[in-house]
Structure formats: C-alpha cells, structure tokens
C-alpha cells in the first residue's frame, strides 16, 4: 500500500488500520491484509506501562517503529510523532519526522492537533513527508481539551473540528484520524473533505476505522474505552498458559524427554567420575 492507494480507497471501500509496536504483532497484522499499520504513541500506555502518551519520546518511538518495520511487507507504515518531537520542540519537527522515514522505514507520520499544528504540518509536508492529521480527542493535550471525553458535542466545538479538518486538508494531509466525536459530525467531515477520514470512536460513516491492537485483542485491561470492540480476549489465555507452566515446573512434569536432548551411554561413560 502507498499513500495514493490509501487516498484512492475513499468512496470505494472502507480503510482498515491497526496499531502495532513489535515485530511478531506487526507480522500478523500485515499478513492479515490491514491497509495501514500505525506505531501509535499509545505505546506509552499499552506496552510501556506509562500514564501518559507524552512520556514517550523519539528514542522509544524509533526503537519500536524499527521493529515493526522489519515485519511489514504490504501495509502502509505510519508512526506517531511523539509530543516532545513537534509540540514541545516545533523547530525540530522536520528533522524528527525525517528520522521516521530514513531510519525506521515509515511512509509517513501522524500528528495530533495542537495550537501550532498547521504551521508544523506545513513544514513537514514541504519536506516531502506525508502527514496524517488527528483531531477530536487528542491524548497528548487531553488536559487542554477537557480530558478524555467525546469532543464536538455542541455546535461551537463541532464547527471548530470541521474547520480543523478542512485546514489540514488544505495543508496537504493525506488522511485524518477522527477520535471520539459524534457520528454525525464525523459524517459531516467525511463528506466535506476529499481525503480519507479514519475513525476511532467516531461512528460508521468514516472512510476507515482504527483500533489499538492491545485493546481489540483483550491485552490491556487497565481501562477500556466505550468505542473498543474486543475481537479476542487473550489475557486469560496467557494467564492460563503461564500458570500451567509454573505448575508443571514445580510438579516436575516439564520438561519431558520430548523437550530434552540426550547423550549416548558410551559417551557418558567416558566422562571422569561416571
Ligand atoms: O496512539 C495511537 O494509538 C493513536 C490511535 C488511537 C489512533 O493515535
């Protein structure tokens, strides 16, 4: 998949996107034929056990993106720009975005909306790096937008979101993530702009859907947002497997000869003391 193929899907069929943070998961997501793999900064919460996405920086994001990149054969690979790489240090945004392309093999980056978003987006796109926008609930600045809540529930804030989507399209974004907004507002935005919208908690009318892989596989139980559908419940399976291992080791049932290596009796006899 390339950027143009993703853009061409608008109005033809829905676009699929999932996050991945490591090689084995990315291998399966790519193999399943998911259109876009996002190395999200949700890495902070669902993999690194941190409280906020603002706590991951370039070193962590590059490290995980490189691992994902080694597995990806067909999906479009996008990385989240971490908070410090463009919001805290806007003057370093192009250098940092470039690192995801040249060092980690991404085809583009994703930026969350913030006060200086249009200027930063423009600079990165001018450097020929494709940008995916992200509006609505923007976790990096959740404290400024009234917390982790559905956004755009009144005419004033909804109009602001519509405006943001139109401005991002004008700046040249190739797609926009719509996170946690009323389905009718997501539908309005999707109809108004020519680039694809990818929804998460934004209803059925978006051009595509994204979920955090650990949420949809039931691998992250600290909290589950309303918009998450669990397509599998892996935590109990992993717990059971780990408990079985523990019990079998303690009860001396593992390893069996099947999992062991042997030495011929005559070789054993040659060893001093036997
Ligand atoms: O960081 C992330 O996983 C994201 C998705 C929720 C879109 O931004």
mmCIF file of C-alpha atoms and ligand atoms in Angstrom:
data_model
loop_
_atom_site.group_PDB
_atom_site.id
_atom_site.type_symbol
_atom_site.label_atom_id
_atom_site.label_comp_id
_atom_site.label_asym_id
_atom_site.label_seq_id
_atom_site.Cartn_x
_atom_site.Cartn_y
_atom_site.Cartn_z
ATOM 1 C CA UNK A 1 0.000 0.000 0.000
ATOM 2 C CA UNK A 2 1.205 3.513 -0.705
ATOM 3 C CA UNK A 3 -0.205 6.923 0.151
ATOM 4 C CA UNK A 4 -2.025 7.300 -3.185
ATOM 5 C CA UNK A 5 -3.614 3.862 -2.943
ATOM 6 C CA UNK A 6 -4.975 4.792 0.503
ATOM 7 C CA UNK A 7 -6.346 8.101 -0.812
ATOM 8 C CA UNK A 8 -7.957 6.299 -3.771
ATOM 9 C CA UNK A 9 -9.899 4.000 -1.450
ATOM 10 C CA UNK A 10 -12.156 6.874 -0.319
ATOM 11 C CA UNK A 11 -15.676 6.183 -1.539
ATOM 12 C CA UNK A 12 -14.687 2.728 -2.869
ATOM 13 C CA UNK A 13 -14.191 0.585 0.224
ATOM 14 C CA UNK A 14 -13.506 1.145 3.922
ATOM 15 C CA UNK A 15 -9.885 1.514 5.051
ATOM 16 C CA UNK A 16 -8.527 -0.676 7.858
ATOM 17 C CA UNK A 17 -5.871 0.491 10.309
ATOM 18 C CA UNK A 18 -4.458 -1.062 13.494
ATOM 19 C CA UNK A 19 -1.602 -0.166 15.777
ATOM 20 C CA UNK A 20 1.435 -2.437 16.291
ATOM 21 C CA UNK A 21 4.521 -1.934 18.429
ATOM 22 C CA UNK A 22 6.651 -5.034 17.849
ATOM 23 C CA UNK A 23 7.796 -7.469 15.155
ATOM 24 C CA UNK A 24 5.551 -10.503 15.837
ATOM 25 C CA UNK A 25 2.359 -8.448 16.080
ATOM 26 C CA UNK A 26 3.185 -6.360 13.015
ATOM 27 C CA UNK A 27 3.941 -9.570 11.093
ATOM 28 C CA UNK A 28 0.397 -10.869 11.757
ATOM 29 C CA UNK A 29 -1.337 -7.527 11.146
ATOM 30 C CA UNK A 30 0.458 -7.177 7.822
ATOM 31 C CA UNK A 31 -0.277 -10.817 6.918
ATOM 32 C CA UNK A 32 -3.994 -10.262 7.665
ATOM 33 C CA UNK A 33 -4.019 -7.560 4.990
ATOM 34 C CA UNK A 34 -4.652 -4.483 7.166
ATOM 35 C CA UNK A 35 -4.172 -1.360 4.998
ATOM 36 C CA UNK A 36 -2.315 0.853 7.495
ATOM 37 C CA UNK A 37 -0.153 -0.057 10.487
ATOM 38 C CA UNK A 38 0.302 2.768 12.977
ATOM 39 C CA UNK A 39 3.059 2.719 15.557
ATOM 40 C CA UNK A 40 0.981 4.822 17.910
ATOM 41 C CA UNK A 41 2.306 6.699 20.909
ATOM 42 C CA UNK A 42 -0.330 4.640 22.762
ATOM 43 C CA UNK A 43 2.843 2.533 23.090
ATOM 44 C CA UNK A 44 3.260 4.513 26.329
ATOM 45 C CA UNK A 45 0.075 3.154 27.921
ATOM 46 C CA UNK A 46 -0.452 -0.289 26.460
ATOM 47 C CA UNK A 47 3.151 -1.529 26.210
ATOM 48 C CA UNK A 48 5.415 0.546 28.437
ATOM 49 C CA UNK A 49 3.048 0.888 31.423
ATOM 50 C CA UNK A 50 3.248 4.684 31.492
ATOM 51 C CA UNK A 51 0.386 7.001 32.428
ATOM 52 C CA UNK A 52 0.547 9.451 29.519
ATOM 53 C CA UNK A 53 1.492 9.351 25.853
ATOM 54 C CA UNK A 54 3.551 12.496 26.482
ATOM 55 C CA UNK A 55 6.014 10.286 28.377
ATOM 56 C CA UNK A 56 7.389 8.613 25.231
ATOM 57 C CA UNK A 57 9.945 10.388 23.080
ATOM 58 C CA UNK A 58 11.877 9.826 19.864
ATOM 59 C CA UNK A 59 14.144 7.046 21.257
ATOM 60 C CA UNK A 60 11.206 4.813 22.287
ATOM 61 C CA UNK A 61 9.151 5.542 19.162
ATOM 62 C CA UNK A 62 12.060 4.906 16.793
ATOM 63 C CA UNK A 63 13.064 1.723 18.607
ATOM 64 C CA UNK A 64 9.564 0.202 18.277
ATOM 65 C CA UNK A 65 8.946 1.538 14.772
ATOM 66 C CA UNK A 66 12.127 -0.119 13.518
ATOM 67 C CA UNK A 67 10.959 -3.477 14.945
ATOM 68 C CA UNK A 68 7.543 -3.101 13.282
ATOM 69 C CA UNK A 69 9.121 -2.020 10.008
ATOM 70 C CA UNK A 70 11.140 -5.251 9.774
ATOM 71 C CA UNK A 71 7.854 -7.204 9.631
ATOM 72 C CA UNK A 72 5.833 -5.038 7.269
ATOM 73 C CA UNK A 73 5.641 -6.181 3.647
ATOM 74 C CA UNK A 74 2.366 -4.744 2.332
ATOM 75 C CA UNK A 75 0.696 -2.365 4.796
ATOM 76 C CA UNK A 76 1.357 1.371 4.776
ATOM 77 C CA UNK A 77 3.555 2.124 7.789
ATOM 78 C CA UNK A 78 2.897 5.325 9.740
ATOM 79 C CA UNK A 79 4.462 6.431 13.028
ATOM 80 C CA UNK A 80 3.071 8.810 15.614
ATOM 81 C CA UNK A 81 5.238 11.859 16.196
ATOM 82 C CA UNK A 82 5.744 11.917 19.988
ATOM 83 C CA UNK A 83 4.726 15.060 21.873
ATOM 84 C CA UNK A 84 8.266 16.295 22.507
ATOM 85 C CA UNK A 85 9.274 15.882 18.841
ATOM 86 C CA UNK A 86 6.969 18.607 17.452
ATOM 87 C CA UNK A 87 4.751 20.182 20.130
ATOM 88 C CA UNK A 88 7.451 20.814 22.712
ATOM 89 C CA UNK A 89 10.141 21.420 20.071
ATOM 90 C CA UNK A 90 8.389 22.672 16.891
ATOM 91 C CA UNK A 91 11.724 23.814 15.387
ATOM 92 C CA UNK A 92 12.870 20.150 15.368
ATOM 93 C CA UNK A 93 9.698 18.754 13.759
ATOM 94 C CA UNK A 94 11.115 18.203 10.255
ATOM 95 C CA UNK A 95 14.339 16.576 11.457
ATOM 96 C CA UNK A 96 12.348 14.256 13.715
ATOM 97 C CA UNK A 97 9.756 13.396 11.050
ATOM 98 C CA UNK A 98 12.580 12.641 8.612
ATOM 99 C CA UNK A 99 14.102 10.151 11.073
ATOM 100 C CA UNK A 100 10.923 8.023 10.930
ATOM 101 C CA UNK A 101 11.293 7.836 7.148
ATOM 102 C CA UNK A 102 15.041 7.312 6.770
ATOM 103 C CA UNK A 103 15.903 5.390 9.946
ATOM 104 C CA UNK A 104 12.684 3.442 10.571
ATOM 105 C CA UNK A 105 11.315 2.901 7.048
ATOM 106 C CA UNK A 106 7.951 4.662 7.511
ATOM 107 C CA UNK A 107 5.958 6.120 4.615
ATOM 108 C CA UNK A 108 4.526 8.952 6.717
ATOM 109 C CA UNK A 109 3.914 10.376 10.185
ATOM 110 C CA UNK A 110 0.829 11.239 12.243
ATOM 111 C CA UNK A 111 0.462 14.476 14.206
ATOM 112 C CA UNK A 112 -2.162 15.323 16.799
ATOM 113 C CA UNK A 113 -3.896 18.673 16.556
ATOM 114 C CA UNK A 114 -2.474 21.442 18.786
ATOM 115 C CA UNK A 115 -2.290 25.255 18.637
ATOM 116 C CA UNK A 116 0.664 25.322 16.239
ATOM 117 C CA UNK A 117 -0.448 22.280 14.246
ATOM 118 C CA UNK A 118 -0.981 23.907 10.848
ATOM 119 C CA UNK A 119 2.469 25.516 10.789
ATOM 120 C CA UNK A 120 4.206 22.284 11.822
ATOM 121 C CA UNK A 121 2.145 20.239 9.321
ATOM 122 C CA UNK A 122 3.047 22.648 6.527
ATOM 123 C CA UNK A 123 6.782 22.402 7.292
ATOM 124 C CA UNK A 124 6.788 18.608 7.356
ATOM 125 C CA UNK A 125 4.780 18.321 4.129
ATOM 126 C CA UNK A 126 7.081 20.884 2.466
ATOM 127 C CA UNK A 127 9.919 18.453 3.277
ATOM 128 C CA UNK A 128 8.021 15.833 1.178
ATOM 129 C CA UNK A 129 6.971 13.781 4.212
ATOM 130 C CA UNK A 130 3.331 12.597 4.113
ATOM 131 C CA UNK A 131 1.288 13.640 7.159
ATOM 132 C CA UNK A 132 -1.822 12.078 8.665
ATOM 133 C CA UNK A 133 -3.749 14.547 10.858
ATOM 134 C CA UNK A 134 -5.516 13.653 14.107
ATOM 135 C CA UNK A 135 -8.368 15.728 15.556
ATOM 136 C CA UNK A 136 -11.094 15.370 18.212
ATOM 137 C CA UNK A 137 -9.795 13.687 21.336
ATOM 138 C CA UNK A 138 -6.048 14.289 21.179
ATOM 139 C CA UNK A 139 -4.488 12.422 24.138
ATOM 140 C CA UNK A 140 -1.209 14.415 24.088
ATOM 141 C CA UNK A 141 -3.145 17.579 25.011
ATOM 142 C CA UNK A 142 -6.110 15.995 26.802
ATOM 143 C CA UNK A 143 -5.648 18.396 29.730
ATOM 144 C CA UNK A 144 -6.312 21.352 27.373
ATOM 145 C CA UNK A 145 -9.463 19.866 25.808
ATOM 146 C CA UNK A 146 -11.342 18.938 28.955
ATOM 147 C CA UNK A 147 -9.944 15.432 29.396
ATOM 148 C CA UNK A 148 -10.565 12.074 27.746
ATOM 149 C CA UNK A 149 -14.090 12.851 26.570
ATOM 150 C CA UNK A 150 -16.075 12.890 23.360
ATOM 151 C CA UNK A 151 -15.293 16.172 21.573
ATOM 152 C CA UNK A 152 -17.532 18.360 19.380
ATOM 153 C CA UNK A 153 -20.805 17.753 21.178
ATOM 154 C CA UNK A 154 -22.026 21.345 20.750
ATOM 155 C CA UNK A 155 -22.285 23.489 17.624
ATOM 156 C CA UNK A 156 -19.307 25.690 18.535
ATOM 157 C CA UNK A 157 -16.779 22.909 19.202
ATOM 158 C CA UNK A 158 -18.131 20.775 16.335
ATOM 159 C CA UNK A 159 -17.662 23.715 13.904
ATOM 160 C CA UNK A 160 -14.104 24.099 15.197
ATOM 161 C CA UNK A 161 -13.403 20.429 14.394
ATOM 162 C CA UNK A 162 -14.883 20.767 10.896
ATOM 163 C CA UNK A 163 -12.670 23.804 10.359
ATOM 164 C CA UNK A 164 -9.570 21.944 11.595
ATOM 165 C CA UNK A 165 -10.238 19.069 9.160
ATOM 166 C CA UNK A 166 -10.618 21.480 6.248
ATOM 167 C CA UNK A 167 -7.425 23.343 7.168
ATOM 168 C CA UNK A 168 -5.441 20.088 7.455
ATOM 169 C CA UNK A 169 -6.701 19.023 4.035
ATOM 170 C CA UNK A 170 -5.627 22.409 2.600
ATOM 171 C CA UNK A 171 -2.141 21.953 4.082
ATOM 172 C CA UNK A 172 -1.856 18.648 2.194
ATOM 173 C CA UNK A 173 -2.516 15.905 4.785
ATOM 174 C CA UNK A 174 -3.255 12.581 3.080
ATOM 175 C CA UNK A 175 -5.771 11.382 5.731
ATOM 176 C CA UNK A 176 -7.144 12.428 9.128
ATOM 177 C CA UNK A 177 -7.871 10.385 12.250
ATOM 178 C CA UNK A 178 -11.141 11.438 13.931
ATOM 179 C CA UNK A 179 -11.035 10.363 17.563
ATOM 180 C CA UNK A 180 -14.098 10.352 19.802
ATOM 181 C CA UNK A 181 -16.611 12.659 18.176
ATOM 182 C CA UNK A 182 -20.329 12.289 17.483
ATOM 183 C CA UNK A 183 -21.002 10.089 14.438
ATOM 184 C CA UNK A 184 -22.983 12.871 12.698
ATOM 185 C CA UNK A 185 -20.035 15.286 12.979
ATOM 186 C CA UNK A 186 -17.646 12.614 11.668
ATOM 187 C CA UNK A 187 -20.082 12.038 8.785
ATOM 188 C CA UNK A 188 -20.179 15.791 8.025
ATOM 189 C CA UNK A 189 -16.372 15.995 7.999
ATOM 190 C CA UNK A 190 -16.076 12.837 5.875
ATOM 191 C CA UNK A 191 -18.444 14.348 3.292
ATOM 192 C CA UNK A 192 -16.782 17.795 3.321
ATOM 193 C CA UNK A 193 -13.182 16.718 2.702
ATOM 194 C CA UNK A 194 -11.716 14.736 -0.181
ATOM 195 C CA UNK A 195 -9.071 12.897 1.851
ATOM 196 C CA UNK A 196 -9.986 9.778 3.887
ATOM 197 C CA UNK A 197 -11.128 10.017 7.497
ATOM 198 C CA UNK A 198 -10.144 7.162 9.809
ATOM 199 C CA UNK A 199 -12.399 6.937 12.840
ATOM 200 C CA UNK A 200 -11.844 5.717 16.377
ATOM 201 C CA UNK A 201 -14.977 6.281 18.429
ATOM 202 C CA UNK A 202 -16.366 8.358 15.555
ATOM 203 C CA UNK A 203 -19.070 6.086 14.122
ATOM 204 C CA UNK A 204 -19.694 4.110 10.972
ATOM 205 C CA UNK A 205 -19.564 6.929 8.412
ATOM 206 C CA UNK A 206 -15.788 7.484 8.437
ATOM 207 C CA UNK A 207 -13.824 6.255 5.427
ATOM 208 C CA UNK A 208 -11.973 3.777 7.650
ATOM 209 C CA UNK A 209 -11.576 2.542 11.220
ATOM 210 C CA UNK A 210 -8.613 2.206 13.572
ATOM 211 C CA UNK A 211 -8.252 0.454 16.925
ATOM 212 C CA UNK A 212 -5.375 -0.011 19.343
ATOM 213 C CA UNK A 213 -4.358 -3.665 18.871
ATOM 214 C CA UNK A 214 -3.912 -4.412 22.586
ATOM 215 C CA UNK A 215 -7.481 -3.177 23.210
ATOM 216 C CA UNK A 216 -9.088 -5.235 20.440
ATOM 217 C CA UNK A 217 -7.163 -8.371 21.414
ATOM 218 C CA UNK A 218 -8.062 -8.046 25.104
ATOM 219 C CA UNK A 219 -4.459 -7.473 26.125
ATOM 220 C CA UNK A 220 -4.918 -4.232 28.026
ATOM 221 C CA UNK A 221 -7.362 -4.244 30.914
ATOM 222 C CA UNK A 222 -6.414 -1.088 32.834
ATOM 223 C CA UNK A 223 -9.311 0.733 31.139
ATOM 224 C CA UNK A 224 -11.441 0.027 28.076
ATOM 225 C CA UNK A 225 -12.987 2.981 26.241
ATOM 226 C CA UNK A 226 -16.632 2.676 25.085
ATOM 227 C CA UNK A 227 -15.583 2.576 21.429
ATOM 228 C CA UNK A 228 -13.420 -0.544 21.786
ATOM 229 C CA UNK A 229 -14.710 -3.858 20.494
ATOM 230 C CA UNK A 230 -12.756 -6.850 21.803
ATOM 231 C CA UNK A 231 -12.271 -9.235 18.883
ATOM 232 C CA UNK A 232 -10.395 -11.633 21.175
ATOM 233 C CA UNK A 233 -9.786 -11.974 24.901
ATOM 234 C CA UNK A 234 -6.150 -13.045 25.102
ATOM 235 C CA UNK A 235 -5.281 -12.056 28.697
ATOM 236 C CA UNK A 236 -6.994 -15.084 30.320
ATOM 237 C CA UNK A 237 -5.386 -17.404 27.740
ATOM 238 C CA UNK A 238 -1.909 -16.043 28.513
ATOM 239 C CA UNK A 239 -2.538 -16.220 32.261
ATOM 240 C CA UNK A 240 -3.663 -19.842 31.992
ATOM 241 C CA UNK A 241 -0.617 -20.805 29.903
ATOM 242 C CA UNK A 242 1.778 -19.126 32.353
ATOM 243 C CA UNK A 243 0.086 -20.794 35.342
ATOM 244 C CA UNK A 244 0.267 -24.203 33.604
ATOM 245 C CA UNK A 245 3.994 -23.696 33.005
ATOM 246 C CA UNK A 246 4.550 -22.737 36.641
ATOM 247 C CA UNK A 247 2.636 -25.768 37.943
ATOM 248 C CA UNK A 248 4.331 -28.237 35.597
ATOM 249 C CA UNK A 249 7.808 -26.979 36.542
ATOM 250 C CA UNK A 250 7.049 -27.227 40.262
ATOM 251 C CA UNK A 251 5.459 -30.672 39.832
ATOM 252 C CA UNK A 252 8.430 -31.809 37.670
ATOM 253 C CA UNK A 253 6.168 -32.575 34.706
ATOM 254 C CA UNK A 254 8.128 -30.278 32.405
ATOM 255 C CA UNK A 255 10.436 -30.797 30.577
ATOM 256 C CA UNK A 256 9.638 -34.315 29.360
ATOM 257 C CA UNK A 257 12.087 -36.400 27.246
ATOM 258 C CA UNK A 258 10.326 -34.867 24.222
ATOM 259 C CA UNK A 259 11.760 -31.448 25.161
ATOM 260 C CA UNK A 260 15.205 -32.742 26.232
ATOM 261 C CA UNK A 261 18.476 -33.681 24.483
ATOM 262 C CA UNK A 262 20.295 -36.983 25.003
ATOM 263 C CA UNK A 263 23.903 -38.132 25.039
ATOM 264 C CA UNK A 264 24.850 -41.724 24.091
ATOM 265 C CA UNK A 265 25.547 -44.011 27.090
ATOM 266 C CA UNK A 266 29.128 -44.811 25.860
ATOM 267 C CA UNK A 267 29.991 -41.103 25.692
ATOM 268 C CA UNK A 268 28.596 -40.579 29.145
ATOM 269 C CA UNK A 269 30.830 -43.390 30.485
ATOM 270 C CA UNK A 270 33.942 -41.619 29.188
ATOM 271 C CA UNK A 271 33.361 -38.694 31.479
ATOM 272 C CA UNK A 272 35.504 -38.767 34.625
ATOM 273 C CA UNK A 273 33.618 -39.766 37.716
ATOM 274 C CA UNK A 274 30.990 -41.833 35.848
HETATM 275 O O1 LIG B 1 -1.550 6.403 19.544
HETATM 276 C C1 LIG B 1 -2.472 5.778 18.991
HETATM 277 O O2 LIG B 1 -2.617 4.555 19.109
HETATM 278 C C2 LIG B 1 -3.418 6.531 18.177
HETATM 279 C C3 LIG B 1 -4.649 5.821 17.708
HETATM 280 C C4 LIG B 1 -5.623 5.758 18.806
HETATM 281 C C5 LIG B 1 -5.218 6.433 16.501
HETATM 282 O O3 LIG B 1 -3.216 7.672 17.948
#
